[in-house]
Amino acid sequence: MLLELLQGGDSGGFLLIQDTANYSGRHLLKSFINAALRRDEEVHVFCFETSEEELKEGFQEVQRLHIHNAYEDPLGWTKKAVFTVQQFSLNDLTRVIKLTPHQKTPIVVIDSLSWVLRHVCTTAVCSTLHQLKKGGFVRAIIGLLHADMHQKGTVGSVRHLSTSLITVTPSIMGDNCQAKITKRTKSGKVLQDEHTFSIKEDLTVMLLKSSNTAPQQMVQEEHEIDPTANLTFNLRLSDKEREAKEKLSLPFMFSKEKKKAILHSGANLGRILYEPDANDDFDQEDPDDDLDV
Amino acid sequence: MAAPMSGVGNPGVKSSSFNSTSFQKKTRSKLLSIPGTRPSVQNGQLLVSTGVTSLDFLLGGGLAVGAVLLIEEDRYDSYSRMILKYFLAEGVVCQHELFLASAQDSPDDILKELPSPIMDDVAIPKPMEQPRLSSDPQDSLEAMKIAWRYQNLPKVQSTLTSSSRFGHYYDVSKTMEAEIQQAAKCHRFYLPDHPNQTAPTHSPMLESYSALLKSLQEVIQKEGFEVAASSSKSRNILRIGLHSLGSSLWGDDLCCCDNPKHAHALTTFLYGLRALLRSSLAVAVVTVPSHLIQNRALMGRIAKLCDTAIALESFKGSEMETNPLYKDYHGLLHVRQVPHLNCLASQFPDHRDLAFKLKRKQFSIERLHLPPDLSETVSRVSRVELPGAASTASVCGLSTSANKHLDF
């Protein structure tokens, strides 16, 4: 599923890469940017945590890559800031993106969301991301979030908004990386996958081994042991014997009509069937007539 | 023998034509008879179907009019959204009015996804436990040779159903046709359409919640849903669906922080909502993303302020998905609270360990059965280690050390 996400199939989604201090997700983020550039897409990167030079290294074609440098002066202390954290709202973001003309709707990459979340309240960030997603103005949003920098509720709220979530953790062997991917399709289905991968020098992702989502059956089904084999007496029936057995009429096995009558009489509850006996006197006038006095 | 108990003593409901007896209870004319509702058999409260028949049975026949149902969402909000859609679809089929509020998706998008009702069930409701007087008696009698007297008895049902039909079935794979859906009157509230008015109020409620409550109040007053309103025209029920209250998109930091600033916003809103509902012919279903709320005391307060509270826990993405015990089900359902309206004790469901399964034509809620342990290698100890809800009472004795098992 990682390769499909790299190809960037669906539009209007919010892809979140969640990393921790053990393994940085920035390499994966750069490979996503690289894949988008290879597809001739316009990419706008708002970088808060790395310098422009550091971000640009490793990319071959950079004419469609627009970097908004918020690394030098994110809080606007000098008056010459390119982009400040306070400008992370829908109006300012769209204004900044619209400054550069382009043909296709751009992809917005935010490096990283953690920086924004430390200075702007979570509800504002969530509503900005949501409006950006819904606005139809950007094609996709890719964000990087450092999970160990925030409270669980904050991380959970941002995760709740995402359509695809990639959690990167260091893998057990070597310096490969393990990614757990959760993707929410438009129809509401949730798909999950796990991959082990490594990123090469030219920022392409190489999958090493991917485990299936369907768990392997740990318990092997034992072969059914036929209980009628290996006995000193015969428990099987030949055809003739089976026929004779079925022809045998057991007690309380009635004919079909009688069965039907008995079964269906239960349906009419409360019906009293009265057949007058010889001793029952039908004459209503004198009830004591049958007394032998 | 189980006899159908459908509309005995209930002249207001349409299904009274399928009575098995002609006995009709004399009622006073003050009893409100609104299509799609029926009085409860326990306390005479007017009930409305939630759209999911198993859930109706669990809640004691249905949702009481004037009450709030709280659904704690599952992790990816798939099943709670489904129940909300069932609730709204039921309103469309019963010709009730709808009110849908959402901050995340546009209400029109949610309304487009409503499941389509299965029409032949709507037309001819067959009572569930009627003996199968099948047209071809050959087949049915041939089926059992020796135990033929048990032929027509119903099979043991682990799904929770009652003997009388109330509510409809829906086909999830198809969406409701546009004509049926547009025939229903729906009021919408989409939060981005209501920009924040910076009125300096001193209420602990947020502007978004105040705007929602005000909008609800206007609708109830204008459309005449108040109980005390003059009944010049026929009365109807308003079904209110509030999607994902308390999430950060409503401007509430309940889900974001451990010590939220707006700790009382949602609780104040629910208090106001319940007060509004008690005096009107309306039912509300509220979904809250409780898995994001870190403060459990706050969640408890929210549940207490609603009448009925259920929580959905889906297996997707958790280690329970691979557990063979749960392979037939999609998740667990916990009933947190059941209301006691006008009575001292509430009707809590008998079974606490419930699991749900979303099938194509039914959302079934069943009692979780432990399957029999047929393999010889499983020892008694391993059953104790399974997660809480399905364990038997032997957990308390054996939970200390895993090696303590009694072997005779």
XYZ file of C-alpha atoms in Angstrom:
701
model
C 0.000 0.000 0.000
C 2.977 2.279 0.537
C 3.771 2.341 -3.145
C 0.196 3.213 -3.997
C 0.281 6.115 -1.609
C 3.534 7.248 -3.138
C 1.903 7.300 -6.516
C -0.662 9.603 -5.008
C -3.856 8.127 -6.353
C -6.649 9.890 -4.569
C -7.021 13.609 -4.280
C -8.436 15.595 -1.417
C -6.733 13.514 1.187
C -4.650 14.327 4.182
C -1.674 12.037 4.585
C -0.047 12.108 7.976
C 3.390 10.710 8.686
C 3.842 10.100 12.354
C 7.322 9.554 13.709
C 9.112 9.524 17.018
C 12.563 10.437 18.231
C 13.770 6.914 17.436
C 13.406 7.290 13.725
C 12.845 10.455 11.754
C 10.087 10.485 9.202
C 11.665 13.257 7.213
C 13.299 10.862 4.760
C 9.955 9.354 3.957
C 8.511 12.837 3.611
C 11.225 13.758 1.155
C 10.592 10.604 -0.843
C 6.932 11.575 -1.055
C 7.922 15.008 -2.333
C 10.274 13.371 -4.788
C 7.565 11.080 -6.106
C 5.228 14.041 -6.531
C 7.870 16.016 -8.392
C 8.483 13.054 -10.674
C 4.783 13.110 -11.495
C 5.092 16.769 -12.542
C 3.038 18.096 -9.698
C 3.384 21.465 -8.072
C 4.564 21.098 -4.523
C 4.444 23.807 -1.884
C 6.486 23.061 1.180
C 6.089 25.027 4.389
C 9.195 24.154 6.314
C 9.500 25.118 9.929
C 12.142 22.717 11.092
C 14.815 22.542 8.444
C 16.574 25.134 6.394
C 15.820 25.567 2.732
C 19.175 24.216 1.603
C 18.901 21.125 3.699
C 15.465 20.422 2.349
C 16.456 20.955 -1.273
C 19.358 18.530 -1.284
C 18.686 15.247 -2.963
C 16.059 16.531 -5.384
C 16.897 16.661 -9.057
C 14.185 18.829 -10.554
C 13.307 21.738 -8.364
C 11.469 24.139 -10.595
C 8.091 22.920 -9.391
C 9.119 22.869 -5.800
C 8.146 26.037 -3.948
C 9.543 26.341 -0.480
C 8.058 28.796 1.984
C 10.788 29.388 4.435
C 9.430 29.570 7.925
C 12.634 28.253 9.440
C 14.508 31.501 9.728
C 11.908 33.552 11.507
C 8.841 31.548 12.401
C 7.483 33.841 15.073
C 8.011 37.053 13.200
C 10.568 38.634 15.517
C 12.246 40.486 12.719
C 9.878 42.324 10.446
C 11.142 40.542 7.386
C 9.711 37.101 7.949
C 8.766 35.126 4.894
C 6.178 33.017 6.628
C 5.245 32.933 10.282
C 3.435 30.416 12.337
C 0.599 32.823 12.934
C -0.045 32.808 9.237
C -1.093 29.177 9.394
C -4.726 29.846 8.712
C -6.851 29.195 5.695
C -6.843 32.708 4.263
C -3.132 33.290 4.621
C -2.202 29.876 3.300
C -4.344 30.241 0.202
C -3.019 33.738 -0.384
C 0.569 32.584 -0.167
C -0.057 29.632 -2.449
C -1.871 31.753 -4.981
C 1.135 34.051 -5.306
C 2.843 31.573 -7.599
C 0.790 30.812 -10.670
C 0.466 27.197 -11.729
C -1.703 25.025 -13.909
C -2.574 22.157 -11.645
C -3.808 22.225 -8.111
C -0.814 21.973 -5.852
C 0.167 19.586 -3.161
C 0.889 21.142 0.206
C 3.572 19.648 2.413
C 3.958 20.775 6.006
C 7.216 20.106 7.790
C 6.331 19.827 10.489
C 2.907 20.047 12.061
C 4.393 19.663 15.515
C 5.974 23.058 15.257
C 2.688 24.643 14.337
C 0.831 22.814 17.083
C 3.171 24.192 19.720
C 2.287 27.763 18.859
C -1.251 27.659 17.573
C -4.058 25.974 19.424
C -5.052 22.537 18.258
C -8.606 23.386 17.356
C -7.457 26.148 15.015
C -4.943 23.855 13.337
C -7.517 21.109 12.926
C -10.082 23.410 11.452
C -7.512 24.904 9.057
C -6.468 21.472 7.876
C -10.059 20.430 7.487
C -11.005 23.500 5.483
C -7.930 23.126 3.332
C -8.869 19.535 2.672
C -12.468 20.347 1.835
C -11.819 23.501 -0.117
C -10.856 21.766 -3.307
C -8.089 24.271 -3.651
C -5.214 21.947 -2.897
C -4.893 18.479 -4.279
C -3.483 16.784 -1.216
C -1.907 17.650 2.097
C 1.071 15.782 3.527
C 2.092 16.517 7.060
C 4.764 15.320 9.434
C 3.942 14.931 13.110
C 6.254 14.037 15.952
C 4.084 11.959 18.201
C 6.199 12.220 21.316
C 6.056 15.985 21.394
C 2.381 16.286 22.177
C -0.272 14.971 24.433
C -2.148 11.913 23.349
C -5.316 13.855 22.759
C -3.650 16.264 20.374
C -2.049 13.485 18.377
C -5.333 11.625 18.373
C -7.277 14.627 17.112
C -4.916 15.186 14.192
C -4.898 11.496 13.402
C -8.672 11.507 13.416
C -8.659 14.064 10.635
C -6.282 12.196 8.395
C -7.377 9.995 5.541
C -4.115 8.045 5.503
C -1.771 7.557 8.381
C 1.772 6.171 8.222
C 3.493 5.406 11.505
C 7.241 4.882 11.124
C 9.247 2.986 13.676
C 12.764 1.630 13.492
C 12.845 -1.947 12.439
C 14.606 -4.591 14.467
C 17.413 -5.306 12.054
C 19.700 -2.767 10.552
C 18.696 0.721 9.720
C 15.578 -0.182 7.855
C 12.292 1.172 8.866
C 8.936 -0.286 9.555
C 5.784 1.473 8.541
C 2.234 0.749 9.631
C -0.273 2.231 7.264
C -3.943 2.899 7.871
C -6.006 4.200 5.017
C -9.597 5.342 5.063
C -11.315 5.067 1.730
C -14.102 7.343 0.637
C -16.671 4.605 1.114
C -15.757 4.397 4.766
C -13.727 1.224 4.669
C -10.513 1.086 6.643
C -7.518 -0.732 5.188
C -4.351 -1.561 7.058
C -0.931 -2.714 6.042
C 2.591 -3.081 7.331
C 5.826 -2.726 5.425
C 9.536 -2.837 6.040
C 11.395 -0.558 3.714
C 14.519 1.477 3.222
C 15.114 4.679 1.337
C 17.856 4.830 -1.242
C 20.154 7.730 -2.071
C 17.921 9.108 -4.763
C 14.955 9.178 -2.416
C 13.105 6.217 -3.812
C 11.513 3.739 -1.486
C 12.527 0.125 -1.668
C 10.239 -2.388 -0.040
C 12.063 -5.175 1.660
C 9.353 -7.335 3.015
C 5.741 -6.688 3.605
C 3.635 -8.737 5.931
C 0.104 -9.495 4.932
C -2.763 -8.038 6.821
C -4.509 -11.383 6.917
C -2.953 -13.265 9.813
C -1.455 -16.612 9.101
C -3.364 -19.465 10.589
C -1.224 -20.425 13.519
C -3.150 -23.514 14.370
C -2.897 -26.014 11.601
C -6.134 -27.815 11.051
C -5.695 -31.381 11.993
C -6.774 -33.918 9.540
C -10.053 -35.458 10.430
C -9.436 -38.897 11.770
C -11.980 -41.291 10.484
C -13.318 -42.999 13.613
C -14.733 -45.972 11.759
C -11.371 -47.184 10.509
C -9.100 -49.615 12.290
C -11.760 -51.294 14.316
C -12.354 -54.963 14.935
C -16.049 -54.590 14.179
C -17.857 -53.038 11.289
C -19.409 -49.614 11.756
C -20.050 -48.835 8.145
C -23.169 -49.441 6.134
C -23.361 -50.842 2.693
C -25.946 -49.458 0.314
C -28.367 -52.291 0.790
C -28.141 -52.059 4.522
C -28.772 -48.336 4.330
C -31.895 -48.879 2.267
C -33.211 -51.421 4.718
C -32.526 -49.082 7.591
C -34.478 -46.299 6.003
C -37.416 -48.518 5.223
C -37.783 -49.568 8.820
C -40.770 -47.934 10.381
C -40.226 -46.826 13.930
C -42.924 -46.393 16.541
C -44.368 -42.882 16.701
C -43.445 -42.303 13.096
C -46.730 -41.485 11.517
C -47.803 -41.016 7.988
C -47.505 -37.587 6.500
C -51.168 -36.680 6.908
C -51.261 -37.517 10.543
C -48.043 -35.589 11.158
C -49.436 -32.572 9.429
C -52.624 -32.760 11.419
C -50.807 -32.995 14.724
C -48.318 -30.271 13.887
C -50.748 -27.774 12.559
C -53.309 -28.168 15.220
C -51.013 -26.212 17.503
C -51.529 -23.085 15.452
C -55.075 -22.372 16.571
C -54.571 -21.644 20.186
C -57.476 -21.650 22.487
C -59.872 -23.463 20.291
C -61.882 -25.921 22.256
C -63.181 -28.877 20.327
C -66.131 -30.271 22.116
C -67.770 -33.532 21.321
C -70.633 -34.305 23.631
C -70.345 -37.560 25.424
C -73.262 -39.904 25.999
C -73.526 -38.786 29.599
C -73.390 -35.128 28.768
C -76.816 -33.731 28.734
C -77.456 -31.169 26.076
C -80.558 -29.944 27.740
C -79.836 -26.679 29.465
C -82.975 -26.549 31.567
C -82.291 -29.059 34.243
C -78.610 -29.581 34.900
C -79.258 -32.193 37.554
C -81.166 -34.434 35.271
C -78.427 -36.969 34.957
C -78.132 -37.475 38.666
C -79.352 -40.823 39.680
C -81.180 -39.962 42.795
C -46.128 -21.542 21.955
C -45.011 -18.131 21.009
C -47.864 -16.128 19.641
C -47.423 -12.837 17.842
C -48.033 -9.972 20.210
C -48.277 -7.234 17.681
C -50.723 -4.436 18.201
C -52.835 -5.668 21.055
C -54.299 -2.601 22.705
C -52.624 -0.250 20.292
C -55.044 1.283 17.874
C -52.622 3.986 16.801
C -50.100 1.759 15.078
C -50.642 0.725 11.483
C -49.838 -2.921 12.098
C -53.016 -3.472 14.067
C -54.571 -5.013 11.020
C -52.304 -8.017 11.534
C -53.669 -8.815 14.959
C -54.402 -12.378 15.733
C -57.267 -11.377 17.980
C -59.878 -8.752 17.500
C -59.563 -7.528 21.056
C -58.985 -3.787 21.196
C -58.283 -1.932 24.361
C -60.391 1.121 25.054
C -58.083 4.105 25.313
C -58.621 7.644 26.294
C -58.423 10.039 23.415
C -55.579 11.995 25.075
C -52.991 9.428 24.041
C -50.925 10.821 21.193
C -50.916 8.576 18.200
C -48.156 9.500 15.816
C -47.095 7.258 12.947
C -43.867 5.456 13.642
C -44.225 5.434 17.404
C -45.734 3.104 19.896
C -46.197 3.150 23.671
C -43.747 1.125 25.674
C -45.004 -2.069 27.253
C -43.127 -1.287 30.442
C -44.187 2.203 31.371
C -46.418 3.540 28.629
C -43.758 5.973 27.415
C -43.963 6.851 23.739
C -41.184 5.026 21.908
C -39.519 5.518 18.581
C -37.452 2.986 16.682
C -33.738 3.648 16.280
C -33.666 1.922 12.918
C -31.720 -1.033 14.267
C -34.121 -3.663 15.618
C -31.540 -5.300 17.859
C -30.715 -1.969 19.430
C -34.424 -1.321 19.993
C -34.688 -4.563 21.893
C -31.630 -3.693 23.956
C -33.034 -0.327 24.945
C -36.302 -1.795 26.092
C -38.401 -1.503 22.964
C -37.054 1.664 21.427
C -35.900 5.164 22.138
C -38.171 7.227 24.350
C -39.469 10.457 22.874
C -37.735 13.361 24.595
C -34.603 11.384 25.363
C -31.022 11.571 24.177
C -29.002 8.582 22.987
C -25.246 8.949 23.293
C -23.066 6.784 21.072
C -19.373 6.650 21.912
C -17.688 6.352 18.570
C -15.375 3.560 17.537
C -11.857 4.406 16.464
C -12.491 5.105 12.809
C -16.082 6.287 13.190
C -17.437 3.700 10.798
C -20.087 1.936 12.875
C -21.322 4.874 14.892
C -21.845 6.735 11.644
C -23.752 3.725 10.353
C -26.093 3.780 13.340
C -26.671 7.499 12.841
C -27.575 6.800 9.228
C -29.952 4.030 10.261
C -31.604 6.452 12.680
C -32.117 9.064 9.983
C -33.268 6.507 7.424
C -35.858 5.256 9.885
C -37.073 8.836 10.214
C -37.451 9.133 6.473
C -39.414 5.893 6.247
C -41.708 6.807 9.151
C -42.158 10.303 7.715
C -40.669 12.093 10.678
C -38.782 15.346 10.290
C -35.022 15.326 10.511
C -32.432 17.707 11.893
C -28.814 16.901 11.125
C -25.828 18.825 12.454
C -22.227 18.140 11.589
C -18.890 19.918 11.599
C -16.861 17.470 9.601
C -18.897 16.380 6.606
C -21.659 18.341 5.022
C -25.116 17.117 6.122
C -26.059 16.672 2.488
C -23.236 14.169 2.073
C -24.446 12.185 5.048
C -28.024 12.271 3.795
C -26.936 10.958 0.421
C -25.471 7.882 2.063
C -28.602 6.703 3.862
C -29.264 2.982 3.400
C -32.266 2.001 1.363
C -35.165 0.308 3.146
C -36.089 -3.219 2.193
C -39.522 -2.540 0.849
C -41.207 -5.895 1.128
C -40.506 -5.904 4.817
C -42.084 -2.504 5.045
C -45.265 -3.629 3.311
C -46.005 -6.933 4.985
C -44.499 -7.317 8.427
C -44.397 -10.986 9.304
C -44.264 -11.698 13.017
C -40.983 -13.374 13.808
C -42.055 -16.492 15.624
C -45.015 -17.633 13.607
C -44.686 -21.339 12.850
C -43.636 -21.920 9.323
C -46.807 -23.069 7.603
C -44.863 -23.553 4.461
C -46.553 -23.986 1.150
C -44.740 -27.241 0.491
C -45.332 -29.457 3.496
C -43.344 -32.244 1.908
C -40.050 -30.512 2.351
C -40.575 -29.305 5.865
C -41.820 -32.596 7.199
C -39.182 -34.558 5.396
C -36.492 -32.532 7.084
C -36.775 -34.250 10.440
C -37.457 -37.910 10.520
C -37.472 -38.851 14.139
C -37.853 -35.541 15.912
C -40.631 -34.337 13.642
C -42.639 -32.851 16.465
C -39.963 -30.153 16.805
C -40.269 -29.335 13.157
C -41.951 -26.018 13.436
C -40.392 -24.693 16.572
C -38.107 -21.733 15.933
C -34.377 -22.283 16.087
C -32.486 -20.844 19.019
C -31.750 -17.259 18.210
C -28.760 -15.542 19.637
C -29.776 -12.263 18.014
C -31.808 -10.087 20.283
C -35.277 -9.642 18.920
C -38.664 -9.148 20.374
C -41.770 -10.876 19.220
C -43.450 -7.819 17.818
C -42.048 -6.002 14.838
C -41.250 -2.335 15.230
C -38.852 -0.666 12.888
C -37.636 -1.543 9.452
C -34.716 -3.309 7.827
C -32.270 -1.603 5.524
C -29.959 -2.759 2.799
C -26.560 -1.235 3.387
C -25.188 -1.914 -0.057
C -27.727 0.393 -1.708
C -28.372 4.015 -0.925
C -31.826 5.384 -0.440
C -33.471 6.589 -3.595
C -33.488 10.309 -4.063
C -37.286 10.600 -4.239
C -37.828 8.944 -0.908
C -35.089 10.952 0.709
C -36.247 14.262 -0.621
C -39.802 13.591 0.461
C -38.601 13.900 4.026
C -38.147 17.347 5.461
C -34.645 17.840 6.780
C -33.124 20.797 8.599
C -29.391 21.069 8.282
C -26.719 22.667 10.423
C -23.222 22.692 8.979
C -20.773 24.464 11.242
C -18.613 26.212 8.615
C -21.768 27.947 7.377
C -22.139 29.623 10.745
C -19.083 31.795 11.303
C -18.171 32.667 14.848
C -20.068 35.606 16.205
C -17.849 37.197 18.786
C -20.613 38.093 21.167
C -19.169 38.521 24.621
C -21.337 36.120 26.537
C -20.380 34.769 29.899
C -21.759 31.341 29.301
C -19.386 28.423 29.564
C -20.697 27.138 26.226
C -18.776 27.692 23.050
C -20.189 29.778 20.237
C -20.567 26.751 18.038
C -22.672 24.932 20.607
C -24.716 28.051 21.336
C -25.434 28.499 17.674
C -26.498 24.870 17.406
C -28.777 25.073 20.420
C -30.333 28.273 19.152
C -30.934 26.746 15.752
C -32.571 23.703 17.360
C -34.783 25.892 19.475
C -35.918 27.865 16.449
C -36.773 24.742 14.512
C -38.724 23.240 17.392
C -40.708 26.390 17.969
C -41.375 27.196 14.360
C -42.413 23.732 13.281
C -44.583 23.140 16.313
C -42.799 20.241 18.006
C -43.413 21.450 21.499
C -45.697 19.245 23.519
C -47.639 22.206 24.774
C -48.213 23.612 21.320
C -51.729 23.751 20.024
C -52.425 20.645 18.050
C -54.123 22.199 15.089
C -52.312 19.965 12.629
C -51.226 16.382 13.064
C -48.248 15.917 15.351
C -44.959 14.583 14.201
C -41.621 13.658 15.714
C -38.360 15.507 15.102
C -35.309 13.260 14.853
C -32.102 15.090 15.729
C -28.729 13.675 14.699
C -25.593 15.399 16.002
C -22.428 13.998 14.534
C -19.121 13.934 16.390
C -19.804 16.512 19.089
C -16.778 17.354 21.176
C -14.292 16.833 18.374
C -11.825 19.600 17.632
C -13.744 20.688 14.553
C -16.486 22.084 16.766
C -13.888 24.318 18.374
C -13.819 22.229 21.515
C -10.510 21.230 23.019
C -12.053 18.404 24.987
C -10.342 15.831 22.828
C -7.043 17.618 22.515
C -5.890 18.351 26.039
C -5.768 16.464 29.289
C -7.010 19.541 31.104
C -9.231 21.263 28.606
C -10.053 24.921 28.908
C -13.591 24.315 27.725
C -14.252 21.524 30.139
C -17.851 22.554 30.648
C -18.823 23.474 27.126
C -20.126 20.121 25.990
C -21.728 19.295 29.314
C -23.578 22.618 29.342
C -24.752 22.006 25.815
C -26.044 18.536 26.678
C -27.859 19.939 29.677
C -29.545 22.532 27.489
C -30.327 19.926 24.842
C -31.979 17.613 27.303
C -34.038 20.450 28.769
C -35.175 21.373 25.279
C -36.080 17.816 24.416
C -38.067 17.096 27.532
C -40.660 19.635 26.490
C -40.864 18.671 22.839
C -41.694 15.724 20.645
C -38.144 15.079 19.593
C -35.478 12.399 19.897
C -31.743 13.030 19.667
C -28.806 10.799 18.805
C -25.414 12.284 19.648
C -22.092 10.717 18.698
C -18.962 11.646 20.621
C -15.403 10.533 19.796
C -14.775 9.235 23.275
C -11.550 7.455 22.372
C -9.915 10.863 22.031
C -11.096 12.153 25.387
C -8.334 11.575 27.881
C -10.183 12.627 30.991
C -12.380 9.697 31.979
C -14.220 11.664 34.614
C -15.397 14.040 31.933
C -16.625 11.143 29.837
C -18.564 9.879 32.802
C -20.174 13.272 33.232
C -21.145 13.372 29.595
C -22.705 9.928 29.819
C -24.656 10.910 32.916
C -26.120 13.912 31.140
C -27.555 11.771 28.378
C -30.360 9.340 28.945
C -29.053 6.292 27.158
C -25.376 5.699 26.462
C -23.778 2.923 24.433
C -20.180 2.533 23.356
C -18.918 0.832 20.245
C -15.521 -0.778 20.121
C -14.464 -1.965 16.723
C -11.901 -4.703 16.276
C -10.280 -3.082 13.277
C -6.678 -2.281 13.877
C -6.473 -3.771 17.322
C -4.993 -7.094 18.319
C -8.477 -8.444 18.876
C -8.960 -8.676 15.151
C -6.890 -11.817 14.958
C -8.434 -13.415 17.993
C -10.413 -16.462 16.843
C -13.026 -15.759 19.464
C -14.073 -12.591 17.708
C -13.785 -13.684 14.130
C -17.508 -13.597 13.447
C -18.050 -10.113 14.734
C -17.009 -6.605 13.857
C -16.826 -5.214 17.336
C -18.080 -5.107 20.888
C -20.982 -3.080 22.142
C -21.085 -1.836 25.721
C -24.259 -0.473 27.235
C -23.109 2.208 29.614
C -26.401 3.583 30.789
C -30.085 2.927 30.407
C -32.605 5.582 31.390
C -35.246 5.294 34.029
C -37.907 7.694 32.929
C -40.888 8.071 35.247
C -39.972 4.928 37.137
C -37.608 3.901 39.895
C -35.539 1.199 38.285
C -34.322 0.865 34.753
C -34.627 -2.085 32.485
C -31.007 -3.120 32.072
C -30.430 -5.781 29.440
C -29.834 -9.267 30.762
C -26.708 -9.892 28.781
C -23.714 -7.639 29.278
C -21.275 -9.160 26.819
C -22.610 -8.072 23.479
C -20.983 -8.026 20.100
C -22.215 -6.518 16.880
C -21.923 -7.500 13.276
C -22.817 -5.342 10.317
C -24.405 -7.602 7.764
C -25.758 -6.393 4.487
C -29.400 -6.384 5.510
C -29.125 -6.088 9.233
C -27.034 -4.620 11.982
C -27.223 -7.469 14.431
C -26.244 -7.265 18.064
C -25.702 -10.644 19.601
C -24.671 -12.100 22.829
C -21.063 -13.147 22.667
C -20.903 -16.912 22.928
C -17.769 -18.713 23.902
C -17.360 -21.449 21.371
C -16.812 -24.930 22.802
C -13.169 -25.856 23.173
C -12.933 -28.915 21.030
C -9.194 -29.139 20.599
C -7.272 -31.165 23.144
C -4.281 -28.913 23.398
C -6.074 -25.940 24.864
C -5.808 -25.847 28.590
C -8.133 -24.012 30.878
C -5.556 -21.378 31.631
C -5.453 -19.859 28.183
C -9.118 -18.961 28.321
C -8.469 -16.746 31.302
C -6.002 -14.617 29.405
C -8.564 -13.479 26.884
C -9.750 -9.897 27.226
C -12.333 -8.994 29.765
C -15.801 -8.953 28.349
C -16.103 -12.547 27.299
C -14.496 -14.173 30.314
C -16.537 -16.256 32.640
C -16.697 -15.761 36.357
C -13.615 -17.870 36.901
C -11.378 -14.932 36.032
C -11.276 -13.561 39.546
C -9.921 -16.777 40.938
C -7.301 -17.461 38.316
C -6.029 -14.069 37.389
C -3.163 -13.978 39.875
C -0.864 -16.573 38.414
C -1.194 -18.210 35.089
C 0.026 -21.580 36.235
C -2.590 -22.174 38.779
C -5.057 -24.499 37.231
C -6.836 -27.291 38.907
C -6.379 -30.599 37.213
C -8.308 -33.510 38.424
